[in-house]
PDB file of C-alpha atoms in Angstrom:
ATOM      1  CA  UNK A   1      12.892 -12.793 -20.449  1.00 96.00           C
ATOM      2  CA  UNK A   2      15.731 -11.203 -21.938  1.00 97.00           C
ATOM      3  CA  UNK A   3      15.802  -8.017 -22.968  1.00 98.00           C
ATOM      4  CA  UNK A   4      16.909  -8.790 -26.774  1.00 98.00           C
ATOM      5  CA  UNK A   5      16.789 -12.622 -28.312  1.00 97.00           C
ATOM      6  CA  UNK A   6      17.559 -11.909 -32.707  1.00 96.00           C
ATOM      7  CA  UNK A   7      17.672 -15.481 -32.627  1.00 96.00           C
ATOM      8  CA  UNK A   8      15.171 -17.665 -30.974  1.00 95.00           C
ATOM      9  CA  UNK A   9      12.408 -14.381 -31.130  1.00 95.00           C
ATOM     10  CA  UNK A  10      11.521 -14.296 -27.867  1.00 95.00           C
ATOM     11  CA  UNK A  11      12.726 -11.179 -26.161  1.00 97.00           C
ATOM     12  CA  UNK A  12      10.983  -7.862 -25.048  1.00 98.00           C
ATOM     13  CA  UNK A  13      11.935  -6.208 -28.165  1.00 98.00           C
ATOM     14  CA  UNK A  14      11.223  -8.883 -30.172  1.00 98.00           C
ATOM     15  CA  UNK A  15       7.808  -9.243 -28.134  1.00 98.00           C
ATOM     16  CA  UNK A  16       7.234  -5.545 -29.133  1.00 98.00           C
ATOM     17  CA  UNK A  17       8.025  -6.172 -32.116  1.00 98.00           C
ATOM     18  CA  UNK A  18       5.212  -8.884 -32.886  1.00 97.00           C
ATOM     19  CA  UNK A  19       2.731  -6.731 -30.494  1.00 97.00           C
ATOM     20  CA  UNK A  20       3.222  -3.507 -32.418  1.00 97.00           C
ATOM     21  CA  UNK A  21       2.767  -5.147 -35.728  1.00 95.00           C
ATOM     22  CA  UNK A  22       6.241  -3.356 -36.358  1.00 95.00           C
ATOM     23  CA  UNK A  23       7.826  -6.311 -38.350  1.00 94.00           C
ATOM     24  CA  UNK A  24      10.486  -8.298 -36.995  1.00 95.00           C
ATOM     25  CA  UNK A  25      13.693  -6.653 -36.924  1.00 96.00           C
ATOM     26  CA  UNK A  26      12.160  -2.822 -37.279  1.00 97.00           C
ATOM     27  CA  UNK A  27      13.037  -2.516 -33.777  1.00 97.00           C
ATOM     28  CA  UNK A  28      16.403  -4.242 -32.740  1.00 96.00           C
ATOM     29  CA  UNK A  29      17.464  -3.148 -36.010  1.00 96.00           C
ATOM     30  CA  UNK A  30      16.815   0.092 -35.944  1.00 97.00           C
ATOM     31  CA  UNK A  31      18.825   2.527 -33.515  1.00 97.00           C
ATOM     32  CA  UNK A  32      16.218   4.956 -33.066  1.00 97.00           C
ATOM     33  CA  UNK A  33      13.168   2.552 -32.719  1.00 97.00           C
ATOM     34  CA  UNK A  34      15.663   1.180 -30.133  1.00 98.00           C
ATOM     35  CA  UNK A  35      16.172   3.896 -27.821  1.00 98.00           C
ATOM     36  CA  UNK A  36      12.495   4.861 -27.992  1.00 97.00           C
ATOM     37  CA  UNK A  37      11.556   1.295 -26.755  1.00 98.00           C
ATOM     38  CA  UNK A  38      14.415   1.023 -24.653  1.00 98.00           C
ATOM     39  CA  UNK A  39      12.880   4.683 -22.936  1.00 98.00           C
ATOM     40  CA  UNK A  40       9.470   3.084 -22.392  1.00 98.00           C
ATOM     41  CA  UNK A  41      10.531  -0.473 -21.591  1.00 98.00           C
ATOM     42  CA  UNK A  42      12.418   1.232 -18.412  1.00 96.00           C
ATOM     43  CA  UNK A  43       9.723   3.827 -17.900  1.00 96.00           C
ATOM     44  CA  UNK A  44       7.126   0.548 -16.995  1.00 97.00           C
ATOM     45  CA  UNK A  45      10.288  -1.311 -14.962  1.00 96.00           C
ATOM     46  CA  UNK A  46      10.020   1.817 -12.942  1.00 93.00           C
ATOM     47  CA  UNK A  47       6.026   1.590 -12.635  1.00 94.00           C
ATOM     48  CA  UNK A  48       6.229  -1.996 -12.154  1.00 95.00           C
ATOM     49  CA  UNK A  49       9.279  -2.110  -9.014  1.00 92.00           C
ATOM     50  CA  UNK A  50       7.052   1.172  -7.508  1.00 89.00           C
ATOM     51  CA  UNK A  51       3.740  -1.314  -7.731  1.00 92.00           C
ATOM     52  CA  UNK A  52       6.027  -4.151  -6.183  1.00 91.00           C
ATOM     53  CA  UNK A  53       7.197  -2.506  -3.121  1.00 88.00           C
ATOM     54  CA  UNK A  54       3.772  -0.871  -2.485  1.00 85.00           C
ATOM     55  CA  UNK A  55       2.664  -4.672  -2.490  1.00 85.00           C
ATOM     56  CA  UNK A  56       5.197  -6.331  -0.666  1.00 77.00           C
ATOM     57  CA  UNK A  57       5.293  -7.262   2.800  1.00 65.00           C
ATOM     58  CA  UNK A  58       7.899  -9.017   5.260  1.00 64.00           C
ATOM     59  CA  UNK A  59       9.658 -10.537   2.506  1.00 67.00           C
ATOM     60  CA  UNK A  60      10.937  -7.303   0.780  1.00 78.00           C
ATOM     61  CA  UNK A  61      11.549  -6.948  -3.116  1.00 83.00           C
ATOM     62  CA  UNK A  62      15.066  -5.827  -4.726  1.00 86.00           C
ATOM     63  CA  UNK A  63      16.388  -6.145  -8.125  1.00 89.00           C
ATOM     64  CA  UNK A  64      17.611  -8.862  -8.449  1.00 90.00           C
ATOM     65  CA  UNK A  65      20.222  -7.862 -11.390  1.00 90.00           C
ATOM     66  CA  UNK A  66      21.494  -5.404  -8.187  1.00 87.00           C
ATOM     67  CA  UNK A  67      24.822  -7.153  -6.558  1.00 86.00           C
ATOM     68  CA  UNK A  68      25.092  -6.158  -3.509  1.00 84.00           C
ATOM     69  CA  UNK A  69      22.974  -5.611  -0.156  1.00 84.00           C
ATOM     70  CA  UNK A  70      20.158  -2.500  -0.172  1.00 85.00           C
ATOM     71  CA  UNK A  71      22.379  -1.187   2.705  1.00 87.00           C
ATOM     72  CA  UNK A  72      24.278   2.400   3.110  1.00 85.00           C
ATOM     73  CA  UNK A  73      26.955   3.033   5.908  1.00 88.00           C
ATOM     74  CA  UNK A  74      28.131   6.811   6.073  1.00 89.00           C
ATOM     75  CA  UNK A  75      29.929   8.195   9.767  1.00 93.00           C
ATOM     76  CA  UNK A  76      29.119   9.583  12.314  1.00 94.00           C
ATOM     77  CA  UNK A  77      30.213  13.066  13.613  1.00 95.00           C
ATOM     78  CA  UNK A  78      30.206  14.789  16.424  1.00 97.00           C
ATOM     79  CA  UNK A  79      27.894  17.734  16.700  1.00 96.00           C
ATOM     80  CA  UNK A  80      26.973  17.071  13.277  1.00 95.00           C
ATOM     81  CA  UNK A  81      23.149  17.314  12.859  1.00 93.00           C
ATOM     82  CA  UNK A  82      22.706  16.900   9.216  1.00 91.00           C
ATOM     83  CA  UNK A  83      24.312  13.985   6.909  1.00 89.00           C
ATOM     84  CA  UNK A  84      23.894  14.369   2.882  1.00 81.00           C
ATOM     85  CA  UNK A  85      23.451  10.588   2.211  1.00 71.00           C
ATOM     86  CA  UNK A  86      21.009  11.253  -0.895  1.00 61.00           C
ATOM     87  CA  UNK A  87      22.180  12.744  -3.990  1.00 52.00           C
ATOM     88  CA  UNK A  88      19.779  15.088  -5.689  1.00 43.00           C
ATOM     89  CA  UNK A  89      19.844  14.203  -8.133  1.00 42.00           C
ATOM     90  CA  UNK A  90      20.866  10.140  -7.991  1.00 47.00           C
ATOM     91  CA  UNK A  91      22.416   8.256 -10.532  1.00 51.00           C
ATOM     92  CA  UNK A  92      19.873   4.792 -11.404  1.00 46.00           C
ATOM     93  CA  UNK A  93      22.202   2.748  -8.982  1.00 49.00           C
ATOM     94  CA  UNK A  94      22.042   5.435  -6.084  1.00 52.00           C
ATOM     95  CA  UNK A  95      17.947   6.224  -6.931  1.00 65.00           C
ATOM     96  CA  UNK A  96      16.665   5.146  -3.382  1.00 66.00           C
ATOM     97  CA  UNK A  97      12.993   4.932  -3.633  1.00 70.00           C
ATOM     98  CA  UNK A  98      12.239   4.701   0.597  1.00 77.00           C
ATOM     99  CA  UNK A  99      14.239   3.779   3.656  1.00 83.00           C
ATOM    100  CA  UNK A 100      13.015   0.591   5.673  1.00 84.00           C
ATOM    101  CA  UNK A 101      15.416   1.549   8.837  1.00 89.00           C
ATOM    102  CA  UNK A 102      18.303   3.404  10.037  1.00 93.00           C
ATOM    103  CA  UNK A 103      20.315   2.803  12.905  1.00 95.00           C
ATOM    104  CA  UNK A 104      23.343   4.183  14.689  1.00 95.00           C
ATOM    105  CA  UNK A 105      26.213   2.978  16.649  1.00 95.00           C
ATOM    106  CA  UNK A 106      25.528   4.162  20.299  1.00 93.00           C
ATOM    107  CA  UNK A 107      29.033   5.071  22.476  1.00 90.00           C
ATOM    108  CA  UNK A 108      29.000   1.833  23.778  1.00 91.00           C
ATOM    109  CA  UNK A 109      29.745   0.362  19.957  1.00 92.00           C
ATOM    110  CA  UNK A 110      26.291  -1.317  20.252  1.00 95.00           C
ATOM    111  CA  UNK A 111      23.743  -0.554  16.812  1.00 96.00           C
ATOM    112  CA  UNK A 112      20.624   1.240  17.983  1.00 94.00           C
ATOM    113  CA  UNK A 113      17.602   1.338  15.888  1.00 95.00           C
ATOM    114  CA  UNK A 114      15.975   5.393  15.871  1.00 94.00           C
ATOM    115  CA  UNK A 115      12.539   6.248  15.057  1.00 93.00           C
ATOM    116  CA  UNK A 116      11.122   8.631  12.970  1.00 90.00           C
ATOM    117  CA  UNK A 117       9.883  11.529  13.721  1.00 88.00           C
ATOM    118  CA  UNK A 118       8.734  14.683  12.263  1.00 84.00           C
ATOM    119  CA  UNK A 119      10.149  17.668  13.998  1.00 78.00           C
ATOM    120  CA  UNK A 120       6.752  19.505  13.334  1.00 80.00           C
ATOM    121  CA  UNK A 121       5.414  17.155  15.833  1.00 81.00           C
ATOM    122  CA  UNK A 122       7.941  18.254  18.129  1.00 81.00           C
ATOM    123  CA  UNK A 123       6.159  20.476  20.515  1.00 80.00           C
ATOM    124  CA  UNK A 124       7.885  23.934  21.173  1.00 77.00           C
ATOM    125  CA  UNK A 125      11.764  24.976  19.776  1.00 84.00           C
ATOM    126  CA  UNK A 126      13.537  22.052  18.883  1.00 82.00           C
ATOM    127  CA  UNK A 127      16.950  23.710  18.021  1.00 80.00           C
ATOM    128  CA  UNK A 128      16.495  24.844  22.041  1.00 82.00           C
ATOM    129  CA  UNK A 129      15.098  21.288  23.241  1.00 87.00           C
ATOM    130  CA  UNK A 130      17.934  19.756  21.713  1.00 87.00           C
ATOM    131  CA  UNK A 131      20.686  21.688  21.943  1.00 89.00           C
ATOM    132  CA  UNK A 132      22.931  20.025  23.479  1.00 94.00           C
ATOM    133  CA  UNK A 133      24.691  17.380  21.766  1.00 95.00           C
ATOM    134  CA  UNK A 134      24.004  13.640  23.260  1.00 95.00           C
ATOM    135  CA  UNK A 135      22.640  10.346  22.048  1.00 94.00           C
ATOM    136  CA  UNK A 136      20.372  11.176  19.172  1.00 95.00           C
ATOM    137  CA  UNK A 137      17.025   9.591  19.951  1.00 93.00           C
ATOM    138  CA  UNK A 138      15.067  10.445  16.233  1.00 93.00           C
ATOM    139  CA  UNK A 139      16.457  11.017  12.919  1.00 93.00           C
ATOM    140  CA  UNK A 140      13.892  13.102  10.565  1.00 91.00           C
ATOM    141  CA  UNK A 141      14.085  13.684   6.825  1.00 84.00           C
ATOM    142  CA  UNK A 142      14.443  17.127   5.381  1.00 79.00           C
ATOM    143  CA  UNK A 143      14.745  16.869   1.548  1.00 72.00           C
ATOM    144  CA  UNK A 144      17.318  14.424   0.979  1.00 74.00           C
ATOM    145  CA  UNK A 145      19.087  14.797   4.091  1.00 83.00           C
ATOM    146  CA  UNK A 146      18.679  12.567   7.583  1.00 89.00           C
ATOM    147  CA  UNK A 147      18.596  15.231  10.664  1.00 91.00           C
ATOM    148  CA  UNK A 148      19.274  13.354  14.095  1.00 94.00           C
ATOM    149  CA  UNK A 149      17.819  14.777  16.959  1.00 93.00           C
ATOM    150  CA  UNK A 150      20.075  15.541  19.458  1.00 94.00           C
ATOM    151  CA  UNK A 151      22.906  15.743  17.180  1.00 95.00           C
ATOM    152  CA  UNK A 152      25.290  13.400  18.109  1.00 96.00           C
ATOM    153  CA  UNK A 153      27.977  14.190  21.355  1.00 96.00           C
ATOM    154  CA  UNK A 154      31.041  11.848  19.492  1.00 96.00           C
ATOM    155  CA  UNK A 155      32.396  10.133  16.378  1.00 96.00           C
ATOM    156  CA  UNK A 156      31.631   6.606  14.864  1.00 95.00           C
ATOM    157  CA  UNK A 157      33.204   5.448  11.751  1.00 94.00           C
ATOM    158  CA  UNK A 158      30.951   3.933   9.358  1.00 93.00           C
ATOM    159  CA  UNK A 159      28.308   4.514  12.469  1.00 94.00           C
ATOM    160  CA  UNK A 160      25.302   5.239  10.411  1.00 93.00           C
ATOM    161  CA  UNK A 161      23.369   2.395   8.141  1.00 92.00           C
ATOM    162  CA  UNK A 162      20.524   2.458   6.772  1.00 89.00           C
ATOM    163  CA  UNK A 163      18.215   0.129   5.248  1.00 88.00           C
ATOM    164  CA  UNK A 164      16.310   1.190   2.385  1.00 85.00           C
ATOM    165  CA  UNK A 165      14.325   0.266  -0.888  1.00 85.00           C
ATOM    166  CA  UNK A 166      16.338   1.047  -4.641  1.00 85.00           C
ATOM    167  CA  UNK A 167      15.207   1.596  -8.126  1.00 85.00           C
ATOM    168  CA  UNK A 168      15.829  -0.959 -10.956  1.00 90.00           C
ATOM    169  CA  UNK A 169      18.911  -1.310 -13.018  1.00 90.00           C
ATOM    170  CA  UNK A 170      17.722  -0.241 -16.306  1.00 93.00           C
ATOM    171  CA  UNK A 171      17.910  -1.318 -19.412  1.00 96.00           C
ATOM    172  CA  UNK A 172      20.540   0.262 -21.971  1.00 96.00           C
ATOM    173  CA  UNK A 173      19.563  -0.322 -25.655  1.00 97.00           C
ATOM    174  CA  UNK A 174      22.949  -2.634 -26.254  1.00 97.00           C
ATOM    175  CA  UNK A 175      21.989  -5.137 -23.443  1.00 97.00           C
ATOM    176  CA  UNK A 176      20.961  -8.640 -25.206  1.00 97.00           C
ATOM    177  CA  UNK A 177      20.479 -11.611 -22.196  1.00 97.00           C
ATOM    178  CA  UNK A 178      19.831  -9.473 -19.623  1.00 97.00           C
ATOM    179  CA  UNK A 179      16.299 -10.159 -17.906  1.00 97.00           C
ATOM    180  CA  UNK A 180      14.350  -7.895 -15.745  1.00 97.00           C
ATOM    181  CA  UNK A 181      15.119  -8.111 -11.709  1.00 95.00           C
ATOM    182  CA  UNK A 182      11.310  -9.401 -10.942  1.00 95.00           C
ATOM    183  CA  UNK A 183       9.306 -12.427 -11.194  1.00 94.00           C
ATOM    184  CA  UNK A 184       9.435 -13.994 -15.056  1.00 95.00           C
ATOM    185  CA  UNK A 185       5.547 -14.571 -14.527  1.00 95.00           C
ATOM    186  CA  UNK A 186       5.463 -10.844 -15.184  1.00 97.00           C
ATOM    187  CA  UNK A 187       7.875  -9.952 -17.151  1.00 98.00           C
ATOM    188  CA  UNK A 188       5.588  -9.440 -20.841  1.00 97.00           C
ATOM    189  CA  UNK A 189       4.418  -6.582 -19.082  1.00 98.00           C
ATOM    190  CA  UNK A 190       7.222  -4.655 -19.499  1.00 98.00           C
ATOM    191  CA  UNK A 191       6.861  -5.005 -23.677  1.00 98.00           C
ATOM    192  CA  UNK A 192       2.974  -4.411 -23.701  1.00 98.00           C
ATOM    193  CA  UNK A 193       3.826  -1.224 -21.729  1.00 98.00           C
ATOM    194  CA  UNK A 194       6.375  -0.179 -24.497  1.00 98.00           C
ATOM    195  CA  UNK A 195       3.805  -1.382 -27.078  1.00 98.00           C
ATOM    196  CA  UNK A 196       1.216   0.608 -26.013  1.00 98.00           C
ATOM    197  CA  UNK A 197       3.099   3.732 -26.045  1.00 97.00           C
ATOM    198  CA  UNK A 198       3.730   2.856 -29.452  1.00 97.00           C
ATOM    199  CA  UNK A 199       0.180   2.057 -30.321  1.00 97.00           C
ATOM    200  CA  UNK A 200      -1.509   5.112 -28.704  1.00 95.00           C
ATOM    201  CA  UNK A 201      -0.919   7.401 -31.722  1.00 92.00           C
ATOM    202  CA  UNK A 202      -1.071   4.908 -34.641  1.00 94.00           C
ATOM    203  CA  UNK A 203      -3.887   1.868 -33.506  1.00 95.00           C
ATOM    204  CA  UNK A 204      -5.779   3.266 -30.647  1.00 95.00           C
ATOM    205  CA  UNK A 205      -8.099   0.167 -30.582  1.00 96.00           C
ATOM    206  CA  UNK A 206      -5.255  -2.252 -30.461  1.00 96.00           C
ATOM    207  CA  UNK A 207      -3.853  -0.228 -27.696  1.00 96.00           C
ATOM    208  CA  UNK A 208      -6.877  -0.344 -25.594  1.00 97.00           C
ATOM    209  CA  UNK A 209      -6.884  -4.305 -26.000  1.00 96.00           C
ATOM    210  CA  UNK A 210      -3.101  -4.722 -25.063  1.00 97.00           C
ATOM    211  CA  UNK A 211      -3.689  -2.139 -21.829  1.00 97.00           C
ATOM    212  CA  UNK A 212      -6.595  -4.206 -20.414  1.00 97.00           C
ATOM    213  CA  UNK A 213      -4.310  -7.631 -20.716  1.00 97.00           C
ATOM    214  CA  UNK A 214      -1.055  -5.945 -18.815  1.00 97.00           C
ATOM    215  CA  UNK A 215      -3.420  -4.728 -15.881  1.00 97.00           C
ATOM    216  CA  UNK A 216      -4.752  -7.596 -15.264  1.00 97.00           C
ATOM    217  CA  UNK A 217      -1.157  -9.238 -15.483  1.00 97.00           C
ATOM    218  CA  UNK A 218      -0.159  -6.092 -13.291  1.00 96.00           C
ATOM    219  CA  UNK A 219      -3.234  -6.975 -10.972  1.00 95.00           C
ATOM    220  CA  UNK A 220      -1.404 -11.253 -10.706  1.00 95.00           C
ATOM    221  CA  UNK A 221       2.003  -9.640  -9.997  1.00 94.00           C
ATOM    222  CA  UNK A 222       0.912  -7.422  -7.424  1.00 93.00           C
ATOM    223  CA  UNK A 223      -1.709 -10.221  -5.455  1.00 92.00           C
ATOM    224  CA  UNK A 224       1.780 -12.307  -6.183  1.00 91.00           C
ATOM    225  CA  UNK A 225       4.115 -10.147  -4.114  1.00 90.00           C
ATOM    226  CA  UNK A 226       1.051  -9.486  -1.263  1.00 87.00           C
ATOM    227  CA  UNK A 227       1.319 -13.564  -0.627  1.00 83.00           C
ATOM    228  CA  UNK A 228       5.015 -13.988  -0.543  1.00 69.00           C
ATOM    229  CA  UNK A 229       4.901 -13.614   3.288  1.00 61.00           C
ATOM    230  CA  UNK A 230       2.697 -17.023   3.448  1.00 51.00           C
ATOM    231  CA  UNK A 231       6.321 -18.847   2.954  1.00 49.00           C
ATOM    232  CA  UNK A 232       7.719 -16.918   6.323  1.00 49.00           C
ATOM    233  CA  UNK A 233       7.197 -19.899   9.154  1.00 48.00           C
ATOM    234  CA  UNK A 234       4.949 -18.111  11.948  1.00 45.00           C
ATOM    235  CA  UNK A 235       6.486 -17.813  15.225  1.00 46.00           C
ATOM    236  CA  UNK A 236       4.898 -18.210  18.823  1.00 44.00           C
ATOM    237  CA  UNK A 237       5.904 -16.054  21.418  1.00 43.00           C
ATOM    238  CA  UNK A 238       5.033 -16.765  25.401  1.00 47.00           C
ATOM    239  CA  UNK A 239       2.762 -14.477  26.774  1.00 43.00           C
ATOM    240  CA  UNK A 240       4.331 -11.934  29.128  1.00 46.00           C
ATOM    241  CA  UNK A 241       2.992 -11.499  32.572  1.00 47.00           C
ATOM    242  CA  UNK A 242       3.792  -9.564  35.583  1.00 42.00           C
ATOM    243  CA  UNK A 243       2.674 -10.072  38.936  1.00 43.00           C
ATOM    244  CA  UNK A 244       4.388  -7.111  40.647  1.00 44.00           C
TER     245      UNK A 244
END
């Protein structure tokens, strides 16, 4: 479902005009109404992305409007523990919702996955235990920064690699053919949610009716993303025994 389709009346905005009873062209042709509904649609888009991320399994979700992979790199610097790789006020395209994994290049140039560990779980004074720079053995998030313990004792260009789950690419009020970046079966959740935001102070009965339908769609959507793992081919591993 594209954002706005004034010709065939099949866009998200046109669905909002129908669901609210506001009238044909009363959103698409009114800049104030269009701005409000775009904001409500984007709020719902964020919520849907969050629900999908919680629901998906090994086949991980990323907005299909994205043109690159959800991987970031930065340099590893000798004796530097703290890396401000997340912006405290990120742009939409940089808004990381969840970090999947972090890898660093070791001194031999081999990628090594680091485990996450909360420094509060370290017994004793952590700055004393890990005061000597060496090969990092774990990382910890501190606000918008990643901290490595111990700090690396070598430099590596592009030596930090981070996989993450990110926010959706939101709609602009001027969009027309752009579509939501999740399964098309559930695109109608967005106009339902935006219409509810509009109707909540105007027609509570209608808003409640739409909410029931929307929640049912959300449940089906979560089930859909939860079941995507079934397309993975199960792999059998040989049982390993030690006779030492």
